[in-house]
DNA sequence: AAGCCGAATGAACAAACGTGCAGGGGGAGA
DNA sequence: TCTCCCCCTGCACGTTTGTTCATTCGGCTT
């Protein structure tokens, strides 16, 4: 009976319907005026159900943003400790200690996706790695409209068994969709077989263009790979590396990787042969990005995380509570602060 | 059995309990991780009810902030029109046309209180007027922690019958509480009987200090008084003015007031005798504040609003939909744009 | 030491909300 | 013009959330 909204004629213009308009109005009434969905339904001449759906839509498309501010005076002891010891702004994700690794990853990724919003803006070049953490994140991104931003793939994703490209491109696409940004793929394998091939490739103009983009990133987002953890990261399951490669990594004292670039506990990367075949950005390049966001879930990644911190790769860290606690405890010992009992959040039973 | 949180001994420090800590954690879990309150209750070892209460607390104290962004491409036709015609950034509050004036005011005030948050920050001097609109707003402010900010009363509040001070101080106090700001009262009557008394008072050092504060405001917040509307504003009911005063105002062509300073339709204030007895800031002073937020509800205030716009008093306008529509229609005629049919939001039946 | 008061708790209820499902409207194509 | 298909709608149900109430807990006074 009543047409939903403006824009009469057939389709044709940018947005298909006035649905977003309604969603916006519903969101105003719900979140700013505290009306019940019932009441909103009456004002919009529709049913409660539809209002519920409109509000879902509004949240899902980022019309509504919900953010949480610590009251500045009590910024989670853990976060403060991490800031002091590593000069990194931390976001600790509360997760019960008994949660499974899968749960933990999922929950950290969900939180991270929502927190990420505040770092993304217009006219930015955003570097994105891939892996199980990034993948989980990509599935939960809170959309935010930006102009003229660009998603740049940080490292190649091809491997021996499948192209892997599809997986990575799907991941990138999700980032692009969420922020209305162009996506720049990096169509190379994760590792070349021959360093010479890589170098040849790196001289190609199309490759150079991409490397230039990477060098001018405003934000980089990545997880941490941990080659020797019980729960291996995506890279280590997917057939990207061979047995001999692992042995080499082990010999070299590697503790982790960021965007398929490997490093030792002290953050050094020199003399790790595999890196000359890897496609991720040199840490020097990576560090040029003013904001470098690292998402970590699970204590298995602690050595990797510590190494990445030592390498100065991280400016913003999103990490689960248990891992954060261990991180602080470890470095407390290191620095000489007495390893005082855990500060005792309510979760500690 | 399980103590709620850290901070062992008796009271004594700033915050009474670790309640805020729990609220923060609950908010994380609820808004960032989409857990149900049930699940959160288990993680926190408490009951659902308590979690519900914790979340209420989190929202009420501003730990959680919910904001709404128009997707930049469709910023409510009305808001855009107002911006173009009056160079004022508008926030149109959706309210059904059939709502009562009381409802309308309440809803605009609620929205305004929530929107206000984004304008308030640390190290600011914030001027606040009073009246029914401001009072309604004060009851709904979303708290936000700031340092070193100051609330300054814009105009006196004493009248013939009661001191009125109590009313105004309560209002100011609410602003101060919400933002953790100091409150500077202005203990003078709304109108002096004799201009000479006012001038004498204005020479007092204590008064001067306050006037200086006003002159260095970063933000001013005020409603609009409409002396001749059917639903008179607070000033006009409270016994602040006498019959003769009204007649004078009428003779002078006054259409409204801002912080008890009266003006005509063209925004002029010169030659309105009552102003020399009023205690609100001269418009010249007011206009020095870089951000001047005006909250208006109800079409009765249209003439007043138009005058305030003409006087250039407003940089940010929060207004109900019906009034916004009328405002645009009126100025459309004025400017010469054909008075096209209302653009037809869903509410128009 | 007993008693009082206010704040905080959890159970139970009532309200509000989300979602699967069947039905209907409208546009594209035949 | 008819048909098909997809998307949207509202209903009904089960779940989730808010709130009231009786009770307990802890601190402080008498």
XYZ file of C-alpha atoms (C1' of nucleotides) in Angstrom:
758
model
C 0.000 0.000 0.000
C 2.491 2.593 1.082
C 5.572 2.747 -1.064
C 8.661 2.370 0.985
C 10.398 5.550 0.013
C 11.352 8.193 -2.496
C 12.983 7.326 -5.807
C 10.034 6.358 -7.847
C 10.851 4.979 -11.290
C 12.540 1.771 -12.325
C 15.977 1.024 -11.006
C 19.057 2.581 -12.523
C 20.742 4.759 -9.957
C 23.451 3.852 -7.556
C 21.497 2.458 -4.660
C 18.725 0.024 -5.494
C 16.238 1.083 -2.837
C 15.448 3.519 -0.120
C 16.064 0.665 2.259
C 19.174 2.274 3.623
C 17.231 5.443 4.253
C 14.703 3.546 6.289
C 17.437 1.701 8.103
C 19.002 5.001 8.986
C 15.775 6.360 10.321
C 15.103 3.203 12.272
C 18.576 3.362 13.748
C 18.015 6.957 14.821
C 14.801 6.037 16.526
C 16.225 2.944 18.138
C 19.658 3.996 19.243
C 19.245 7.725 19.689
C 15.676 7.916 20.924
C 15.362 4.561 22.679
C 12.098 3.683 21.019
C 11.101 0.045 20.968
C 11.017 -1.746 17.641
C 7.291 -1.909 18.046
C 7.002 1.828 18.229
C 9.330 2.263 15.289
C 7.264 -0.168 13.267
C 4.255 2.058 13.784
C 6.120 5.172 12.781
C 7.399 3.510 9.665
C 4.109 1.802 8.875
C 5.604 -1.633 8.813
C 5.964 -4.666 11.041
C 8.234 -5.263 13.987
C 10.005 -7.950 12.061
C 10.927 -5.594 9.308
C 12.269 -3.107 11.779
C 14.358 -5.814 13.362
C 15.719 -6.611 9.929
C 16.304 -2.978 9.133
C 18.335 -2.591 12.273
C 20.355 -5.687 11.468
C 21.008 -4.166 8.100
C 22.039 -0.907 9.685
C 24.508 -2.623 11.957
C 25.814 -4.946 9.274
C 26.494 -2.123 6.860
C 28.166 0.086 9.379
C 25.446 2.728 9.597
C 25.589 2.124 13.299
C 28.911 2.054 15.026
C 29.343 0.789 18.531
C 32.598 1.548 20.224
C 33.936 0.979 23.695
C 36.120 3.434 25.550
C 38.086 2.616 28.624
C 37.662 5.522 31.009
C 41.274 6.581 30.534
C 42.032 6.075 34.212
C 41.790 2.304 34.159
C 43.018 1.137 30.801
C 43.287 -2.563 31.555
C 46.422 -3.171 33.517
C 47.585 -5.540 30.815
C 47.293 -2.988 28.055
C 49.190 -0.469 30.059
C 51.934 -2.926 30.888
C 52.337 -3.888 27.267
C 52.488 -0.252 26.277
C 55.235 0.401 28.786
C 57.330 -2.603 27.928
C 56.989 -2.748 24.192
C 55.853 0.691 23.182
C 52.897 -0.787 21.446
C 49.280 0.184 21.829
C 47.501 -3.006 22.813
C 43.906 -4.112 22.665
C 43.369 -7.099 24.887
C 40.447 -9.275 23.904
C 38.827 -10.961 26.880
C 38.552 -14.692 26.284
C 38.141 -17.294 28.986
C 41.273 -19.304 29.571
C 39.521 -22.573 28.918
C 38.314 -21.634 25.458
C 39.445 -23.798 22.602
C 41.949 -22.455 20.107
C 39.267 -22.304 17.459
C 36.915 -20.320 19.665
C 39.704 -18.094 20.744
C 40.745 -17.307 17.195
C 37.176 -16.663 16.183
C 36.563 -14.300 19.046
C 39.788 -12.405 18.643
C 39.112 -12.062 14.939
C 35.605 -10.781 15.592
C 36.826 -8.172 18.038
C 39.713 -7.249 15.796
C 37.433 -6.740 12.835
C 35.335 -4.312 14.825
C 38.277 -2.492 16.311
C 39.887 -2.209 12.912
C 37.199 0.189 11.765
C 38.681 3.059 13.678
C 42.010 2.741 11.895
C 40.602 2.727 8.406
C 39.961 5.980 6.626
C 39.766 7.601 3.220
C 42.740 8.078 0.933
C 44.716 5.313 2.530
C 46.776 2.489 1.194
C 46.059 -0.531 3.312
C 48.350 -3.535 3.230
C 46.751 -6.858 4.025
C 48.463 -10.179 4.602
C 46.689 -13.489 4.639
C 46.484 -16.575 6.802
C 43.950 -18.142 9.114
C 43.784 -15.111 11.374
C 43.280 -12.659 8.564
C 40.771 -14.960 6.979
C 38.691 -15.163 10.113
C 38.871 -11.411 10.428
C 37.794 -10.856 6.866
C 34.568 -12.675 7.564
C 33.525 -10.197 10.237
C 34.639 -6.790 9.037
C 32.403 -3.923 10.044
C 31.890 -1.919 6.872
C 32.918 1.694 6.704
C 32.556 3.907 3.695
C 35.803 5.413 2.447
C 36.866 7.250 -0.668
C 39.869 6.504 -2.711
C 41.401 3.894 -0.487
C 43.211 0.877 -1.692
C 43.766 -2.628 -0.367
C 47.165 -4.032 -1.248
C 48.069 -7.656 -0.923
C 51.276 -7.973 1.062
C 52.526 -11.349 -0.094
C 51.869 -13.909 -2.798
C 49.547 -16.785 -2.133
C 50.239 -19.440 -4.722
C 51.453 -22.824 -3.528
C 52.326 -26.264 -4.793
C 48.947 -27.889 -4.597
C 46.372 -25.262 -5.452
C 46.751 -21.800 -6.755
C 45.771 -20.419 -3.370
C 45.004 -17.286 -5.253
C 41.331 -17.884 -4.982
C 41.543 -18.113 -1.232
C 43.570 -14.948 -0.929
C 41.539 -13.020 -3.458
C 38.356 -13.848 -1.628
C 39.938 -12.554 1.541
C 41.102 -9.368 -0.117
C 37.774 -8.853 -1.770
C 36.077 -8.906 1.600
C 38.331 -6.141 2.816
C 37.699 -4.179 -0.326
C 33.942 -4.583 -0.069
C 33.822 -3.605 3.570
C 35.632 -0.349 3.008
C 34.631 0.401 -0.540
C 38.263 0.247 -1.563
C 40.005 -0.909 -4.703
C 41.877 -4.172 -4.387
C 45.357 -4.716 -5.680
C 46.179 -8.369 -5.943
C 49.679 -9.729 -5.935
C 49.553 -12.666 -8.317
C 52.701 -14.523 -7.379
C 53.335 -17.730 -5.460
C 53.979 -17.480 -1.744
C 57.506 -18.716 -2.324
C 59.478 -18.874 -5.517
C 61.546 -21.961 -6.110
C 64.481 -19.972 -7.358
C 65.516 -16.612 -5.901
C 66.599 -15.564 -9.375
C 63.065 -15.937 -10.642
C 61.851 -13.723 -7.858
C 64.388 -11.086 -8.686
C 63.437 -11.196 -12.310
C 59.845 -10.825 -11.341
C 60.660 -7.969 -9.053
C 62.051 -6.086 -12.038
C 58.804 -6.342 -13.920
C 57.022 -3.062 -14.095
C 53.706 -4.469 -12.964
C 55.408 -5.923 -9.914
C 57.212 -2.699 -9.238
C 53.991 -0.799 -9.246
C 52.716 -3.051 -6.519
C 55.905 -2.863 -4.503
C 55.687 0.904 -4.690
C 52.220 0.737 -3.283
C 53.468 -1.410 -0.450
C 56.224 1.064 0.242
C 53.705 3.843 0.661
C 51.237 2.021 2.888
C 49.427 3.953 5.563
C 48.239 0.876 7.403
C 49.401 -2.706 7.412
C 47.387 -5.552 8.863
C 48.816 -8.969 9.523
C 48.866 -12.000 11.771
C 51.803 -14.011 12.899
C 52.893 -17.337 11.508
C 54.377 -19.846 13.895
C 56.095 -22.661 12.048
C 56.734 -24.870 15.025
C 53.549 -24.544 16.989
C 51.298 -27.552 17.585
C 48.550 -25.806 15.696
C 50.383 -24.774 12.587
C 49.404 -21.641 10.772
C 47.836 -21.736 7.389
C 51.129 -21.380 5.580
C 52.452 -24.498 7.148
C 49.520 -26.702 6.377
C 48.788 -25.634 2.898
C 51.676 -27.210 1.119
C 53.602 -24.016 0.723
C 56.753 -25.419 2.244
C 58.516 -28.726 2.102
C 60.168 -30.813 4.761
C 63.597 -29.540 3.869
C 62.383 -25.987 4.258
C 61.210 -26.681 7.789
C 64.509 -28.203 8.702
C 66.262 -25.135 7.400
C 64.000 -22.837 9.370
C 64.605 -24.845 12.486
C 68.377 -24.685 11.959
C 68.221 -20.940 11.527
C 66.386 -20.478 14.804
C 63.283 -19.036 13.210
C 60.403 -18.325 15.580
C 57.794 -16.950 13.241
C 56.904 -15.063 10.121
C 55.012 -11.972 9.131
C 53.620 -12.103 5.624
C 55.905 -15.062 4.842
C 59.044 -13.255 5.909
C 60.801 -15.232 8.652
C 62.636 -13.920 11.671
C 64.442 -15.093 14.788
C 63.647 -14.417 18.417
C 65.646 -11.216 18.330
C 63.771 -9.999 15.285
C 66.626 -10.485 12.846
C 66.015 -11.793 9.343
C 69.478 -11.849 7.827
C 70.909 -15.113 6.659
C 67.593 -16.915 6.477
C 67.738 -18.313 2.973
C 64.034 -18.894 2.601
C 63.416 -15.170 2.770
C 65.150 -14.645 -0.531
C 62.459 -16.782 -2.121
C 59.575 -15.303 -0.143
C 57.290 -12.641 -1.528
C 56.364 -10.608 1.535
C 57.716 -7.115 2.074
C 61.114 -6.615 3.596
C 60.736 -5.475 7.197
C 62.375 -2.206 6.299
C 59.558 -1.570 3.870
C 56.918 -2.753 6.276
C 58.175 -0.455 9.005
C 57.623 2.543 6.771
C 53.895 2.180 7.317
C 52.954 4.523 10.157
C 50.413 2.090 11.518
C 51.065 -1.618 11.668
C 48.324 -3.700 13.180
C 49.035 -7.204 14.329
C 46.349 -9.681 15.338
C 47.398 -12.610 17.483
C 45.441 -15.397 19.083
C 46.803 -18.247 21.112
C 49.834 -18.759 23.251
C 51.457 -20.918 20.606
C 52.258 -17.683 18.867
C 54.012 -16.152 21.818
C 57.568 -16.723 20.551
C 56.541 -15.397 17.167
C 54.914 -12.386 18.744
C 57.906 -11.632 20.906
C 60.131 -11.782 17.848
C 57.882 -9.490 15.871
C 57.911 -7.030 18.740
C 61.691 -7.219 18.860
C 61.760 -6.489 15.159
C 59.648 -3.392 15.761
C 57.020 -4.528 13.299
C 54.023 -3.641 15.397
C 52.437 -0.379 16.424
C 49.030 -1.752 17.385
C 48.500 -5.172 18.820
C 45.205 -7.007 19.126
C 45.676 -10.071 21.264
C 43.731 -12.476 23.436
C 43.923 -12.100 27.158
C 45.838 -15.259 27.972
C 48.564 -14.514 25.492
C 48.762 -10.933 26.639
C 49.209 -12.083 30.190
C 51.992 -14.450 29.270
C 53.630 -11.751 27.213
C 53.695 -9.406 30.159
C 54.872 -12.083 32.578
C 57.705 -13.094 30.330
C 58.937 -9.614 29.726
C 58.504 -8.772 33.400
C 61.100 -11.391 34.248
C 63.276 -10.183 31.442
C 63.185 -6.580 32.580
C 63.729 -7.499 36.174
C 60.371 -6.576 37.623
C 59.507 -9.266 40.154
C 57.056 -11.683 38.546
C 54.217 -10.635 40.772
C 51.150 -12.779 40.890
C 48.753 -12.298 38.052
C 46.850 -9.123 38.749
C 43.785 -11.246 39.067
C 40.974 -10.448 36.708
C 37.694 -12.013 37.647
C 38.336 -14.828 35.188
C 41.219 -16.275 37.089
C 39.610 -18.970 39.239
C 32.246 -16.753 47.028
C 34.225 -15.149 44.274
C 35.123 -11.570 44.974
C 34.125 -9.325 42.161
C 37.481 -7.874 41.335
C 40.872 -6.530 42.334
C 41.170 -3.675 44.832
C 41.050 -5.486 48.073
C 40.920 -3.359 51.211
C 38.319 -0.994 52.517
C 37.264 1.926 50.417
C 39.392 5.018 50.100
C 40.451 5.346 46.484
C 38.712 7.181 43.708
C 36.339 4.559 42.360
C 34.342 2.589 44.878
C 34.450 -0.809 43.156
C 35.765 -2.813 40.258
C 32.257 -2.674 38.907
C 33.327 -0.526 36.018
C 35.988 -3.049 35.144
C 33.410 -5.782 34.942
C 31.108 -3.578 32.958
C 33.886 -2.941 30.509
C 34.564 -6.610 30.099
C 30.893 -7.380 29.701
C 30.620 -4.686 27.071
C 33.530 -6.149 25.177
C 31.961 -9.547 25.184
C 28.531 -8.281 24.287
C 29.204 -5.619 21.703
C 32.488 -6.745 20.239
C 32.108 -10.489 20.421
C 28.350 -10.841 20.116
C 28.020 -13.172 23.076
C 24.629 -13.485 24.701
C 24.201 -12.177 28.214
C 23.796 -15.731 29.299
C 27.203 -16.677 28.017
C 28.737 -13.597 29.553
C 27.178 -14.435 32.894
C 28.987 -17.748 32.829
C 32.308 -16.177 31.956
C 31.905 -13.662 34.734
C 30.557 -16.166 37.249
C 27.420 -14.196 37.900
C 23.786 -14.157 36.874
C 22.221 -12.964 33.649
C 20.457 -10.228 35.546
C 23.690 -8.831 36.794
C 25.119 -8.824 33.315
C 22.087 -6.975 32.061
C 22.664 -4.447 34.778
C 26.349 -4.227 34.038
C 25.600 -3.463 30.424
C 23.083 -0.819 31.391
C 25.741 0.682 33.569
C 28.232 0.567 30.736
C 25.872 2.373 28.418
C 24.743 4.858 31.021
C 28.266 5.849 31.942
C 29.453 6.207 28.402
C 31.738 3.188 28.354
C 29.824 2.166 25.290
C 29.223 4.707 22.606
C 26.762 4.132 19.818
C 26.944 6.484 16.892
C 25.175 6.675 13.579
C 26.840 7.696 10.353
C 24.971 8.647 7.246
C 26.769 7.023 4.349
C 27.999 10.355 3.063
C 26.188 9.921 -0.223
C 22.723 10.317 1.185
C 22.936 12.773 4.050
C 19.222 13.336 4.524
C 17.989 15.706 1.872
C 16.821 18.050 4.572
C 20.197 18.302 6.238
C 21.855 19.008 2.948
C 19.326 21.681 2.051
C 19.782 23.387 5.381
C 23.516 23.298 4.967
C 23.270 24.924 1.564
C 20.849 27.625 2.548
C 22.083 28.565 5.968
C 25.636 27.283 6.120
C 24.810 25.348 9.202
C 25.476 21.716 9.867
C 22.124 20.220 10.716
C 21.039 17.095 12.536
C 17.446 16.344 11.783
C 15.715 14.282 14.435
C 13.013 12.070 12.995
C 9.747 12.593 14.864
C 6.304 11.731 13.541
C 4.301 14.777 12.561
C 1.473 13.858 14.863
C 3.606 13.721 17.995
C 2.649 16.045 20.800
C 4.877 18.985 21.599
C 5.925 17.342 24.824
C 6.920 14.119 23.099
C 8.651 16.027 20.409
C 10.708 18.026 22.845
C 11.602 14.944 24.806
C 12.735 13.062 21.753
C 14.723 15.911 20.306
C 16.388 16.456 23.646
C 17.260 12.781 23.920
C 18.815 12.701 20.484
C 20.560 15.983 21.071
C 22.057 14.758 24.308
C 23.543 11.767 22.534
C 24.770 13.743 19.565
C 26.313 16.319 21.842
C 28.892 13.818 23.023
C 30.912 14.117 19.867
C 31.334 17.856 20.313
C 32.571 17.707 23.858
C 36.228 17.190 24.556
C 38.975 17.892 27.063
C 40.335 21.346 27.803
C 37.216 23.087 26.604
C 35.126 25.879 27.949
C 31.520 24.968 27.368
C 28.804 27.576 27.619
C 25.391 26.343 28.603
C 22.135 28.276 28.569
C 19.006 27.114 30.311
C 15.327 26.696 29.535
C 12.953 23.810 28.962
C 14.937 22.442 26.057
C 18.247 22.539 27.867
C 16.621 21.065 30.927
C 15.245 18.127 29.018
C 18.626 17.614 27.436
C 20.407 17.711 30.735
C 18.402 14.745 31.907
C 19.717 12.519 29.144
C 23.333 13.425 28.652
C 25.604 10.576 27.641
C 28.605 10.852 29.918
C 32.046 11.282 28.489
C 35.205 11.602 30.512
C 37.140 14.806 29.903
C 40.013 16.563 31.629
C 40.129 20.136 32.537
C 36.916 21.216 30.893
C 34.599 23.786 32.289
C 30.873 24.390 32.118
C 29.957 28.059 32.111
C 26.478 29.357 32.713
C 25.533 31.731 29.925
C 22.853 33.776 31.590
C 21.426 34.441 35.019
C 18.455 32.522 36.251
C 16.932 34.397 39.141
C 13.399 35.666 38.783
C 10.679 37.452 40.707
C 9.039 34.483 42.317
C 11.717 31.986 43.128
C 15.428 32.277 42.968
C 15.474 29.981 39.950
C 19.057 29.420 40.837
C 18.290 25.992 42.099
C 16.739 25.001 38.823
C 19.602 26.295 36.787
C 22.272 24.942 39.071
C 20.755 21.497 38.911
C 20.846 21.712 35.146
C 24.437 22.862 35.101
C 25.449 20.235 37.583
C 24.130 17.533 35.293
C 26.307 18.817 32.502
C 29.269 18.969 34.803
C 28.711 15.450 36.093
C 28.280 13.983 32.644
C 31.553 15.344 31.391
C 33.528 15.470 34.581
C 33.846 19.217 34.200
C 33.974 22.053 36.680
C 30.856 24.201 36.807
C 30.898 27.950 36.845
C 27.625 29.368 37.992
C 26.427 32.826 37.150
C 24.551 33.944 40.238
C 22.558 36.853 38.900
C 18.879 37.310 38.084
C 17.784 36.622 34.536
C 16.908 40.290 34.157
C 17.977 43.203 36.273
C 15.380 45.808 37.059
C 17.751 48.635 36.401
C 20.372 48.605 33.635
C 22.632 50.574 35.911
C 22.675 47.761 38.421
C 23.696 45.365 35.712
C 26.512 47.605 34.634
C 27.689 47.927 38.163
C 27.613 44.224 38.534
C 29.486 43.768 35.289
C 32.301 45.761 36.759
C 32.702 43.405 39.681
C 35.794 41.304 39.382
C 33.972 38.070 40.074
C 31.565 38.870 37.266
C 34.337 39.824 34.955
C 36.045 36.537 35.491
C 32.923 34.792 34.324
C 32.452 37.085 31.364
C 36.005 36.362 30.354
C 35.262 32.691 30.448
C 32.250 33.259 28.247
C 34.366 35.193 25.817
C 36.729 32.274 25.430
C 34.159 29.532 25.022
C 34.931 26.671 22.698
C 31.384 25.415 22.569
C 28.068 27.065 23.314
C 24.838 25.125 23.749
C 21.455 26.778 23.784
C 17.824 26.537 22.820
C 15.596 29.226 21.437
C 13.031 31.187 23.350
C 9.876 32.186 21.583
C 7.964 34.831 23.495
C 4.841 34.790 21.392
C 4.331 31.087 20.747
C 1.263 29.295 22.046
C 3.520 27.073 24.116
C 5.672 29.643 25.792
C 9.234 28.843 26.685
C 10.345 28.546 30.225
C 11.428 32.133 30.468
C 7.984 33.341 29.646
C 6.141 31.197 32.142
C 8.387 31.514 35.090
C 7.616 35.026 36.109
C 10.775 36.473 34.692
C 8.987 39.119 32.695
C 5.982 41.330 33.271
C 3.143 42.324 31.059
C 4.764 45.590 30.151
C 7.869 43.762 29.082
C 5.898 41.629 26.678
C 4.249 44.612 25.169
C 7.612 46.200 24.653
C 8.964 43.092 23.007
C 5.979 42.924 20.743
C 6.410 46.585 19.776
C 10.046 46.010 18.958
C 9.251 43.141 16.622
C 11.091 40.570 18.673
C 10.805 36.981 17.404
C 12.873 35.117 19.940
C 15.765 35.027 22.341
C 18.950 33.133 22.875
C 20.077 33.011 26.479
C 17.657 35.843 27.305
C 19.030 38.146 24.618
C 16.242 39.179 22.267
C 16.398 39.682 18.525
C 14.216 40.521 15.547
C 13.507 38.463 12.462
C 16.555 39.862 10.746
C 18.741 38.927 13.670
C 19.253 42.452 14.921
C 19.300 43.260 18.619
C 19.915 46.981 18.685
C 17.332 49.203 20.253
C 15.622 46.472 22.234
C 15.603 48.002 25.696
C 15.110 44.755 27.555
C 18.503 43.547 26.399
C 20.231 46.153 28.459
C 18.753 44.515 31.520
C 19.357 40.940 30.371
C 22.273 38.878 31.522
C 23.024 36.684 28.518
C 26.116 37.235 26.394
C 26.109 39.803 23.672
C 25.837 38.086 20.283
C 29.241 39.400 19.413
C 30.663 37.486 22.335
C 28.623 34.418 21.601
C 29.796 34.328 18.016
C 33.389 34.083 19.150
C 32.756 30.491 20.155
C 33.854 28.340 17.242
C 31.046 25.888 17.773
C 27.563 27.024 18.646
C 25.009 24.294 19.029
C 21.338 25.121 18.940
C 18.605 22.667 19.861
C 15.123 23.389 18.587
C 11.912 21.479 18.849
C 8.521 22.491 17.530
C 7.347 24.696 14.739
C 6.354 27.399 17.168
C 10.015 28.230 17.310
C 10.396 28.654 13.576
C 10.430 32.444 13.591
C 12.865 32.418 16.447
C 15.043 29.911 14.668
C 15.036 31.873 11.462
C 16.072 34.986 13.350
C 18.889 33.177 15.132
C 20.103 31.874 11.807
C 19.988 35.372 10.386
C 22.030 36.558 13.336
C 24.622 33.922 12.556
C 24.395 32.473 16.043
C 24.389 28.845 15.009
C 27.009 26.535 13.609
C 25.304 23.244 14.467
C 21.574 22.818 14.545
C 19.680 19.927 16.084
C 16.074 20.156 15.088
C 12.993 17.989 14.704
C 11.980 16.877 11.288
C 8.781 18.860 10.937
C 10.447 22.116 11.847
C 13.369 21.352 9.582
C 10.993 20.774 6.710
C 9.200 24.034 7.289
C 12.496 25.824 7.571
C 13.602 24.552 4.204
C 10.254 25.242 2.569
C 10.187 28.787 3.832
C 13.665 29.604 2.743
C 13.044 27.880 -0.574
C 10.308 30.390 -1.332
C 12.516 33.157 -0.109
C 15.400 32.159 -2.342
C 13.150 31.612 -5.304
C 13.366 27.889 -5.706
C 9.906 26.658 -6.639
C 8.254 25.220 -3.544
C 8.357 21.669 -4.826
C 6.287 19.078 -3.096
C 7.755 17.697 0.062
C 10.369 15.184 -0.925
C 8.236 12.550 0.675
C 9.781 10.621 3.465
C 7.951 7.504 4.442
C 6.233 9.383 7.234
C 4.253 11.616 4.942
C 0.978 9.755 4.596
C 27.397 -7.688 70.230
C 23.291 -6.790 68.222
C 20.876 -4.277 65.005
C 20.026 -1.333 61.154
C 20.457 0.370 56.506
C 21.697 0.498 51.811
C 23.630 -1.851 48.021
C 23.880 -5.831 45.428
C 22.185 -10.460 44.144
C 19.509 -14.137 41.639
C 14.813 -16.100 40.622
C 10.834 -15.379 38.292
C 8.104 -12.949 35.374
C 6.993 -9.865 31.482
C 8.496 -7.432 27.652
C 11.155 -7.131 23.599
C 13.601 -9.298 19.999
C 15.236 -12.577 16.095
C 14.119 -15.871 12.635
C 11.944 -19.799 9.871
C 8.147 -20.024 7.108
C 4.361 -19.423 4.020
C 2.255 -16.106 1.175
C 2.188 -12.084 -2.063
C 3.733 -8.353 -5.241
C 6.253 -6.790 -9.048
C 9.672 -6.900 -12.630
C 11.998 -9.458 -16.499
C 11.511 -12.414 -19.901
C 8.712 -15.388 -22.944
C -0.278 -10.618 -21.687
C 1.129 -14.410 -19.020
C 4.510 -16.737 -16.212
C 8.322 -17.342 -13.449
C 11.318 -16.039 -10.032
C 13.127 -13.423 -6.487
C 12.697 -10.518 -2.844
C 10.113 -8.662 0.564
C 6.393 -8.982 4.076
C 4.079 -10.275 8.350
C 2.953 -13.984 11.440
C 4.126 -17.174 15.008
C 7.196 -19.185 17.692
C 11.323 -19.645 20.619
C 14.969 -17.007 22.471
C 16.962 -13.162 24.649
C 16.641 -9.223 27.495
C 14.793 -5.909 31.149
C 12.728 -5.408 35.605
C 10.485 -6.420 39.940
C 10.815 -8.488 44.270
C 12.325 -10.882 48.175
C 16.607 -11.942 50.120
C 21.353 -11.662 51.443
C 25.550 -9.461 52.308
C 28.635 -6.080 54.332
C 29.520 -2.089 56.747
C 28.488 1.043 60.358
C 26.079 2.677 64.359
C 24.076 2.097 68.819
